[in-house]
């Protein structure tokens, strides 16, 4: 399956899940710091219309402070009712917004992370298809989109998914199931107890002390992609899951 098709499928799955939740469940804090389940759902709709324009405008208006852009857009989208959010996710599931010079991989990684952000606090189980987790793991541990604000979070650490055998990086080890590993890599400190290895305390400390980057450091990410974009094989609309054997 192509990455784009995975994104469409994941958005529809999110809409189906959200349509079954009660008001109390939608008000539950998600794994995404400061956001409820409703807020995360609203965030999933923010780039479905005029997405490319919003990315470029946000880059210029905030000096690539994508956390600020996401906070502002999500706050506006969260004013919609739960039913409106579900309807928008379904109607615009096929939106083709991509991260410039990066393709669809960061978009799928974002949807996968937020699926976990929603389900785990609610105790709702699901086996995410392995090819989708593979895209998220590969993107976040190779050259993640500037929107993830990774900084030096992963530097000098080795990440190993114990259930799939995927491996990335070098140094003190961070090991665990692929879902928990992707969440930890993505900055969710609440799952670190599910991971093991001598690199976990390092990752925990980095997450606890991370600070928002300055303007020059933030702009270096998009400028770096202009000079050295993701490989054509990953930017292609025909891209599938990477081989992580």
PDB file of C-alpha atoms in Angstrom:
ATOM      1  CA  UNK A   1       0.000   0.000   0.000  1.00  0.00           C
ATOM      2  CA  UNK A   2       1.246   3.517  -0.796  1.00  0.00           C
ATOM      3  CA  UNK A   3       1.880   5.898   2.083  1.00  0.00           C
ATOM      4  CA  UNK A   4      -0.796   8.257   0.780  1.00  0.00           C
ATOM      5  CA  UNK A   5      -3.382   5.443   0.876  1.00  0.00           C
ATOM      6  CA  UNK A   6      -2.320   4.618   4.441  1.00  0.00           C
ATOM      7  CA  UNK A   7      -2.965   8.260   5.430  1.00  0.00           C
ATOM      8  CA  UNK A   8      -6.450   8.218   3.938  1.00  0.00           C
ATOM      9  CA  UNK A   9      -7.234   4.943   5.694  1.00  0.00           C
ATOM     10  CA  UNK A  10      -5.920   6.225   9.045  1.00  0.00           C
ATOM     11  CA  UNK A  11      -8.003   9.406   8.826  1.00  0.00           C
ATOM     12  CA  UNK A  12     -11.130   7.355   8.152  1.00  0.00           C
ATOM     13  CA  UNK A  13     -10.261   5.054  11.029  1.00  0.00           C
ATOM     14  CA  UNK A  14      -9.867   8.092  13.297  1.00  0.00           C
ATOM     15  CA  UNK A  15     -13.262   9.420  12.226  1.00  0.00           C
ATOM     16  CA  UNK A  16     -14.885   6.041  12.913  1.00  0.00           C
ATOM     17  CA  UNK A  17     -13.274   5.846  16.358  1.00  0.00           C
ATOM     18  CA  UNK A  18     -14.128   9.422  17.336  1.00  0.00           C
ATOM     19  CA  UNK A  19     -17.758   8.943  16.331  1.00  0.00           C
ATOM     20  CA  UNK A  20     -18.099   6.250  19.036  1.00  0.00           C
ATOM     21  CA  UNK A  21     -16.639   8.250  21.947  1.00  0.00           C
ATOM     22  CA  UNK A  22     -18.696   9.754  24.730  1.00  0.00           C
ATOM     23  CA  UNK A  23     -18.399  13.420  25.783  1.00  0.00           C
ATOM     24  CA  UNK A  24     -16.425  12.337  28.865  1.00  0.00           C
ATOM     25  CA  UNK A  25     -13.981  10.353  26.723  1.00  0.00           C
ATOM     26  CA  UNK A  26     -13.504  13.327  24.387  1.00  0.00           C
ATOM     27  CA  UNK A  27     -12.631  15.507  27.396  1.00  0.00           C
ATOM     28  CA  UNK A  28     -10.006  13.013  28.596  1.00  0.00           C
ATOM     29  CA  UNK A  29      -6.397  14.305  28.569  1.00  0.00           C
ATOM     30  CA  UNK A  30      -4.514  12.757  25.666  1.00  0.00           C
ATOM     31  CA  UNK A  31      -0.845  11.764  25.595  1.00  0.00           C
ATOM     32  CA  UNK A  32      -0.199  15.023  23.726  1.00  0.00           C
ATOM     33  CA  UNK A  33       0.701  17.442  26.526  1.00  0.00           C
ATOM     34  CA  UNK A  34      -1.988  20.032  27.207  1.00  0.00           C
ATOM     35  CA  UNK A  35      -4.489  18.607  24.706  1.00  0.00           C
ATOM     36  CA  UNK A  36      -7.645  16.616  25.333  1.00  0.00           C
ATOM     37  CA  UNK A  37      -8.814  13.869  23.003  1.00  0.00           C
ATOM     38  CA  UNK A  38     -11.126  16.463  21.408  1.00  0.00           C
ATOM     39  CA  UNK A  39      -8.156  18.790  20.845  1.00  0.00           C
ATOM     40  CA  UNK A  40      -6.120  16.049  19.157  1.00  0.00           C
ATOM     41  CA  UNK A  41      -9.087  15.218  16.939  1.00  0.00           C
ATOM     42  CA  UNK A  42      -9.390  18.894  16.012  1.00  0.00           C
ATOM     43  CA  UNK A  43      -5.664  19.032  15.225  1.00  0.00           C
ATOM     44  CA  UNK A  44      -6.075  16.187  12.730  1.00  0.00           C
ATOM     45  CA  UNK A  45      -8.327  18.453  10.653  1.00  0.00           C
ATOM     46  CA  UNK A  46      -6.145  21.567  10.632  1.00  0.00           C
ATOM     47  CA  UNK A  47      -4.245  20.942   7.386  1.00  0.00           C
ATOM     48  CA  UNK A  48      -6.977  19.179   5.424  1.00  0.00           C
ATOM     49  CA  UNK A  49      -7.942  22.377   3.600  1.00  0.00           C
ATOM     50  CA  UNK A  50      -5.426  24.915   2.251  1.00  0.00           C
ATOM     51  CA  UNK A  51      -2.777  22.823   3.999  1.00  0.00           C
ATOM     52  CA  UNK A  52       0.192  23.856   1.867  1.00  0.00           C
ATOM     53  CA  UNK A  53      -0.729  27.517   2.197  1.00  0.00           C
ATOM     54  CA  UNK A  54      -0.958  27.200   5.993  1.00  0.00           C
ATOM     55  CA  UNK A  55       2.459  25.534   6.161  1.00  0.00           C
ATOM     56  CA  UNK A  56       4.169  28.250   4.124  1.00  0.00           C
ATOM     57  CA  UNK A  57       2.321  31.056   5.903  1.00  0.00           C
ATOM     58  CA  UNK A  58       3.169  29.611   9.300  1.00  0.00           C
ATOM     59  CA  UNK A  59       6.812  29.180   8.329  1.00  0.00           C
ATOM     60  CA  UNK A  60       7.098  32.844   7.357  1.00  0.00           C
ATOM     61  CA  UNK A  61       4.887  34.347  10.083  1.00  0.00           C
ATOM     62  CA  UNK A  62       6.515  32.500  13.004  1.00  0.00           C
ATOM     63  CA  UNK A  63      10.059  31.886  11.729  1.00  0.00           C
ATOM     64  CA  UNK A  64       9.252  28.168  11.466  1.00  0.00           C
ATOM     65  CA  UNK A  65       7.818  27.886  14.990  1.00  0.00           C
ATOM     66  CA  UNK A  66       5.560  24.986  14.051  1.00  0.00           C
ATOM     67  CA  UNK A  67       4.581  24.332  17.678  1.00  0.00           C
ATOM     68  CA  UNK A  68       3.077  27.813  17.748  1.00  0.00           C
ATOM     69  CA  UNK A  69       1.386  27.292  14.385  1.00  0.00           C
ATOM     70  CA  UNK A  70      -0.133  23.997  15.544  1.00  0.00           C
ATOM     71  CA  UNK A  71      -1.301  25.475  18.842  1.00  0.00           C
ATOM     72  CA  UNK A  72      -3.042  28.369  17.075  1.00  0.00           C
ATOM     73  CA  UNK A  73      -4.670  26.255  14.358  1.00  0.00           C
ATOM     74  CA  UNK A  74      -5.757  23.591  16.843  1.00  0.00           C
ATOM     75  CA  UNK A  75      -7.286  26.167  19.174  1.00  0.00           C
ATOM     76  CA  UNK A  76      -9.406  27.459  16.290  1.00  0.00           C
ATOM     77  CA  UNK A  77     -10.376  23.982  15.071  1.00  0.00           C
ATOM     78  CA  UNK A  78     -11.288  22.860  18.599  1.00  0.00           C
ATOM     79  CA  UNK A  79     -14.162  25.346  18.531  1.00  0.00           C
ATOM     80  CA  UNK A  80     -15.997  22.980  16.192  1.00  0.00           C
ATOM     81  CA  UNK A  81     -18.373  20.388  17.608  1.00  0.00           C
ATOM     82  CA  UNK A  82     -17.334  16.753  17.838  1.00  0.00           C
ATOM     83  CA  UNK A  83     -19.738  15.882  15.031  1.00  0.00           C
ATOM     84  CA  UNK A  84     -18.292  18.605  12.788  1.00  0.00           C
ATOM     85  CA  UNK A  85     -14.759  17.341  13.377  1.00  0.00           C
ATOM     86  CA  UNK A  86     -15.741  13.763  12.532  1.00  0.00           C
ATOM     87  CA  UNK A  87     -17.565  14.889   9.387  1.00  0.00           C
ATOM     88  CA  UNK A  88     -14.593  16.980   8.249  1.00  0.00           C
ATOM     89  CA  UNK A  89     -12.157  14.111   8.815  1.00  0.00           C
ATOM     90  CA  UNK A  90     -14.323  11.818   6.703  1.00  0.00           C
ATOM     91  CA  UNK A  91     -15.054  14.332   3.948  1.00  0.00           C
ATOM     92  CA  UNK A  92     -11.455  15.457   3.524  1.00  0.00           C
ATOM     93  CA  UNK A  93      -9.677  12.191   4.303  1.00  0.00           C
ATOM     94  CA  UNK A  94      -8.144  12.299   0.829  1.00  0.00           C
ATOM     95  CA  UNK A  95      -6.434  15.675   1.340  1.00  0.00           C
ATOM     96  CA  UNK A  96      -3.027  15.632  -0.356  1.00  0.00           C
ATOM     97  CA  UNK A  97      -1.182  18.146   1.825  1.00  0.00           C
ATOM     98  CA  UNK A  98       2.491  17.210   2.144  1.00  0.00           C
ATOM     99  CA  UNK A  99       5.399  18.653   4.060  1.00  0.00           C
ATOM    100  CA  UNK A 100       7.522  20.541   1.484  1.00  0.00           C
ATOM    101  CA  UNK A 101      10.503  18.518   0.228  1.00  0.00           C
ATOM    102  CA  UNK A 102       9.545  15.661   2.575  1.00  0.00           C
ATOM    103  CA  UNK A 103       6.572  13.921   0.967  1.00  0.00           C
ATOM    104  CA  UNK A 104       3.876  12.017   2.824  1.00  0.00           C
ATOM    105  CA  UNK A 105       5.996  10.238   5.468  1.00  0.00           C
ATOM    106  CA  UNK A 106       5.772  13.009   8.115  1.00  0.00           C
ATOM    107  CA  UNK A 107       2.021  13.282   7.542  1.00  0.00           C
ATOM    108  CA  UNK A 108       1.494   9.568   8.207  1.00  0.00           C
ATOM    109  CA  UNK A 109       3.834   9.673  11.215  1.00  0.00           C
ATOM    110  CA  UNK A 110       1.726  12.492  12.674  1.00  0.00           C
ATOM    111  CA  UNK A 111      -1.551  10.590  12.202  1.00  0.00           C
ATOM    112  CA  UNK A 112      -0.068   7.410  13.714  1.00  0.00           C
ATOM    113  CA  UNK A 113       1.236   9.287  16.764  1.00  0.00           C
ATOM    114  CA  UNK A 114      -2.095  10.983  17.342  1.00  0.00           C
ATOM    115  CA  UNK A 115      -4.001   7.708  16.991  1.00  0.00           C
ATOM    116  CA  UNK A 116      -1.931   6.460  19.927  1.00  0.00           C
ATOM    117  CA  UNK A 117      -2.343   9.776  21.770  1.00  0.00           C
ATOM    118  CA  UNK A 118      -6.111   9.257  21.646  1.00  0.00           C
ATOM    119  CA  UNK A 119      -6.483   5.525  22.221  1.00  0.00           C
ATOM    120  CA  UNK A 120      -3.997   4.711  24.962  1.00  0.00           C
ATOM    121  CA  UNK A 121      -5.417   7.047  27.663  1.00  0.00           C
ATOM    122  CA  UNK A 122      -8.860   5.626  26.869  1.00  0.00           C
ATOM    123  CA  UNK A 123      -7.674   2.019  27.049  1.00  0.00           C
ATOM    124  CA  UNK A 124      -8.834   1.295  23.495  1.00  0.00           C
ATOM    125  CA  UNK A 125      -6.744  -1.420  21.892  1.00  0.00           C
ATOM    126  CA  UNK A 126      -5.743  -1.723  18.265  1.00  0.00           C
ATOM    127  CA  UNK A 127      -2.954  -3.371  16.307  1.00  0.00           C
ATOM    128  CA  UNK A 128      -1.652  -0.616  14.040  1.00  0.00           C
ATOM    129  CA  UNK A 129      -0.621  -2.171  10.709  1.00  0.00           C
ATOM    130  CA  UNK A 130       3.123  -2.746  10.797  1.00  0.00           C
ATOM    131  CA  UNK A 131       3.783  -0.920   7.524  1.00  0.00           C
ATOM    132  CA  UNK A 132       2.382   2.304   9.040  1.00  0.00           C
ATOM    133  CA  UNK A 133       4.475   1.984  12.170  1.00  0.00           C
ATOM    134  CA  UNK A 134       7.484   1.332   9.925  1.00  0.00           C
ATOM    135  CA  UNK A 135       6.963   4.639   8.115  1.00  0.00           C
ATOM    136  CA  UNK A 136       6.674   6.513  11.428  1.00  0.00           C
ATOM    137  CA  UNK A 137       9.739   4.807  12.947  1.00  0.00           C
ATOM    138  CA  UNK A 138      11.884   5.353   9.862  1.00  0.00           C
ATOM    139  CA  UNK A 139      10.886   8.999   9.456  1.00  0.00           C
ATOM    140  CA  UNK A 140      11.355   9.962  13.102  1.00  0.00           C
ATOM    141  CA  UNK A 141      14.732   8.223  13.436  1.00  0.00           C
ATOM    142  CA  UNK A 142      16.249   9.329  10.111  1.00  0.00           C
ATOM    143  CA  UNK A 143      15.586  12.926   9.026  1.00  0.00           C
ATOM    144  CA  UNK A 144      12.360  13.992  10.722  1.00  0.00           C
ATOM    145  CA  UNK A 145      10.401  16.937   9.391  1.00  0.00           C
ATOM    146  CA  UNK A 146      11.217  20.259  11.143  1.00  0.00           C
ATOM    147  CA  UNK A 147       7.664  20.277  12.478  1.00  0.00           C
ATOM    148  CA  UNK A 148       8.607  17.565  14.967  1.00  0.00           C
ATOM    149  CA  UNK A 149      11.136  19.870  16.673  1.00  0.00           C
ATOM    150  CA  UNK A 150      13.363  16.896  17.525  1.00  0.00           C
ATOM    151  CA  UNK A 151      16.543  18.901  18.066  1.00  0.00           C
ATOM    152  CA  UNK A 152      19.203  16.624  19.581  1.00  0.00           C
ATOM    153  CA  UNK A 153      16.657  14.378  21.327  1.00  0.00           C
ATOM    154  CA  UNK A 154      17.829  11.175  19.646  1.00  0.00           C
ATOM    155  CA  UNK A 155      21.537  11.936  19.275  1.00  0.00           C
ATOM    156  CA  UNK A 156      23.874   9.181  20.461  1.00  0.00           C
ATOM    157  CA  UNK A 157      21.107   6.696  21.255  1.00  0.00           C
ATOM    158  CA  UNK A 158      20.175   3.360  19.707  1.00  0.00           C
ATOM    159  CA  UNK A 159      16.481   2.539  19.293  1.00  0.00           C
ATOM    160  CA  UNK A 160      15.375  -1.080  18.936  1.00  0.00           C
ATOM    161  CA  UNK A 161      11.801  -2.298  18.451  1.00  0.00           C
ATOM    162  CA  UNK A 162      11.683  -5.616  20.265  1.00  0.00           C
ATOM    163  CA  UNK A 163       8.592  -6.898  18.451  1.00  0.00           C
ATOM    164  CA  UNK A 164       9.600  -6.018  14.883  1.00  0.00           C
ATOM    165  CA  UNK A 165      13.404  -6.074  15.038  1.00  0.00           C
ATOM    166  CA  UNK A 166      13.776  -2.519  13.697  1.00  0.00           C
ATOM    167  CA  UNK A 167      16.929  -0.753  14.757  1.00  0.00           C
ATOM    168  CA  UNK A 168      18.222   2.810  14.361  1.00  0.00           C
ATOM    169  CA  UNK A 169      21.067   4.871  15.754  1.00  0.00           C
ATOM    170  CA  UNK A 170      24.092   3.968  17.840  1.00  0.00           C
ATOM    171  CA  UNK A 171      24.911   4.341  21.522  1.00  0.00           C
ATOM    172  CA  UNK A 172      23.101   3.553  24.779  1.00  0.00           C
ATOM    173  CA  UNK A 173      20.053   1.406  24.090  1.00  0.00           C
ATOM    174  CA  UNK A 174      16.365   2.304  24.185  1.00  0.00           C
ATOM    175  CA  UNK A 175      14.292  -0.847  23.638  1.00  0.00           C
ATOM    176  CA  UNK A 176      10.617  -1.706  23.611  1.00  0.00           C
ATOM    177  CA  UNK A 177       7.542  -2.517  21.515  1.00  0.00           C
ATOM    178  CA  UNK A 178       7.333  -0.498  18.313  1.00  0.00           C
ATOM    179  CA  UNK A 179       4.264   1.497  19.399  1.00  0.00           C
ATOM    180  CA  UNK A 180       5.804   2.577  22.715  1.00  0.00           C
ATOM    181  CA  UNK A 181       9.139   3.247  21.019  1.00  0.00           C
ATOM    182  CA  UNK A 182       7.565   5.518  18.397  1.00  0.00           C
ATOM    183  CA  UNK A 183       5.740   7.423  21.140  1.00  0.00           C
ATOM    184  CA  UNK A 184       8.917   7.859  23.183  1.00  0.00           C
ATOM    185  CA  UNK A 185      10.842   9.026  20.118  1.00  0.00           C
ATOM    186  CA  UNK A 186       7.941  11.400  19.407  1.00  0.00           C
ATOM    187  CA  UNK A 187       8.322  13.042  22.821  1.00  0.00           C
ATOM    188  CA  UNK A 188       5.636  11.324  24.916  1.00  0.00           C
ATOM    189  CA  UNK A 189       7.361  10.980  28.283  1.00  0.00           C
ATOM    190  CA  UNK A 190       4.417   9.065  29.738  1.00  0.00           C
ATOM    191  CA  UNK A 191       5.378   5.870  27.904  1.00  0.00           C
ATOM    192  CA  UNK A 192       9.034   5.758  28.942  1.00  0.00           C
ATOM    193  CA  UNK A 193       8.305   3.259  31.722  1.00  0.00           C
ATOM    194  CA  UNK A 194       7.385   0.794  28.964  1.00  0.00           C
ATOM    195  CA  UNK A 195      10.889   1.067  27.500  1.00  0.00           C
ATOM    196  CA  UNK A 196      14.138  -0.414  28.789  1.00  0.00           C
ATOM    197  CA  UNK A 197      17.866   0.052  28.312  1.00  0.00           C
ATOM    198  CA  UNK A 198      20.610   2.349  29.552  1.00  0.00           C
ATOM    199  CA  UNK A 199      19.513   5.041  27.094  1.00  0.00           C
ATOM    200  CA  UNK A 200      16.075   5.521  28.672  1.00  0.00           C
ATOM    201  CA  UNK A 201      17.309   7.824  31.491  1.00  0.00           C
ATOM    202  CA  UNK A 202      19.103   9.921  28.855  1.00  0.00           C
ATOM    203  CA  UNK A 203      15.942  10.237  26.762  1.00  0.00           C
ATOM    204  CA  UNK A 204      13.864  10.989  29.866  1.00  0.00           C
ATOM    205  CA  UNK A 205      16.223  13.802  30.884  1.00  0.00           C
ATOM    206  CA  UNK A 206      16.200  15.288  27.401  1.00  0.00           C
ATOM    207  CA  UNK A 207      12.412  15.315  27.272  1.00  0.00           C
ATOM    208  CA  UNK A 208      12.197  16.889  30.736  1.00  0.00           C
ATOM    209  CA  UNK A 209      14.638  19.685  29.921  1.00  0.00           C
ATOM    210  CA  UNK A 210      13.814  20.391  26.273  1.00  0.00           C
ATOM    211  CA  UNK A 211      13.407  24.045  25.355  1.00  0.00           C
ATOM    212  CA  UNK A 212      11.849  25.709  22.344  1.00  0.00           C
ATOM    213  CA  UNK A 213      14.528  26.511  19.779  1.00  0.00           C
ATOM    214  CA  UNK A 214      15.380  30.060  18.747  1.00  0.00           C
ATOM    215  CA  UNK A 215      14.416  31.494  15.366  1.00  0.00           C
ATOM    216  CA  UNK A 216      17.732  30.785  13.626  1.00  0.00           C
ATOM    217  CA  UNK A 217      17.794  27.194  14.815  1.00  0.00           C
ATOM    218  CA  UNK A 218      14.177  26.669  13.748  1.00  0.00           C
ATOM    219  CA  UNK A 219      14.756  28.130  10.288  1.00  0.00           C
ATOM    220  CA  UNK A 220      17.757  25.866   9.771  1.00  0.00           C
ATOM    221  CA  UNK A 221      15.400  22.886   9.413  1.00  0.00           C
ATOM    222  CA  UNK A 222      13.332  24.102   6.438  1.00  0.00           C
ATOM    223  CA  UNK A 223      16.408  25.632   4.811  1.00  0.00           C
ATOM    224  CA  UNK A 224      18.228  22.331   5.199  1.00  0.00           C
ATOM    225  CA  UNK A 225      15.396  20.546   3.400  1.00  0.00           C
ATOM    226  CA  UNK A 226      15.629  23.012   0.526  1.00  0.00           C
ATOM    227  CA  UNK A 227      19.303  22.198   0.108  1.00  0.00           C
ATOM    228  CA  UNK A 228      19.065  18.497   0.892  1.00  0.00           C
ATOM    229  CA  UNK A 229      15.507  17.219   0.546  1.00  0.00           C
ATOM    230  CA  UNK A 230      14.334  13.752   1.448  1.00  0.00           C
ATOM    231  CA  UNK A 231      15.272  11.122  -1.169  1.00  0.00           C
ATOM    232  CA  UNK A 232      13.027  11.063  -4.225  1.00  0.00           C
ATOM    233  CA  UNK A 233      11.932   7.556  -3.286  1.00  0.00           C
ATOM    234  CA  UNK A 234      10.387   8.944  -0.086  1.00  0.00           C
ATOM    235  CA  UNK A 235       8.947  12.109  -1.677  1.00  0.00           C
ATOM    236  CA  UNK A 236       7.213  10.209  -4.457  1.00  0.00           C
ATOM    237  CA  UNK A 237       3.440   9.869  -4.408  1.00  0.00           C
ATOM    238  CA  UNK A 238       4.073   6.190  -5.113  1.00  0.00           C
ATOM    239  CA  UNK A 239       6.205   5.690  -1.986  1.00  0.00           C
ATOM    240  CA  UNK A 240       5.351   2.668   0.150  1.00  0.00           C
ATOM    241  CA  UNK A 241       6.626   1.529   3.521  1.00  0.00           C
ATOM    242  CA  UNK A 242      10.436   1.537   3.807  1.00  0.00           C
ATOM    243  CA  UNK A 243      12.321  -1.715   4.161  1.00  0.00           C
ATOM    244  CA  UNK A 244      13.663  -1.919   7.712  1.00  0.00           C
ATOM    245  CA  UNK A 245      14.886  -5.499   7.664  1.00  0.00           C
TER     246      UNK A 245
END
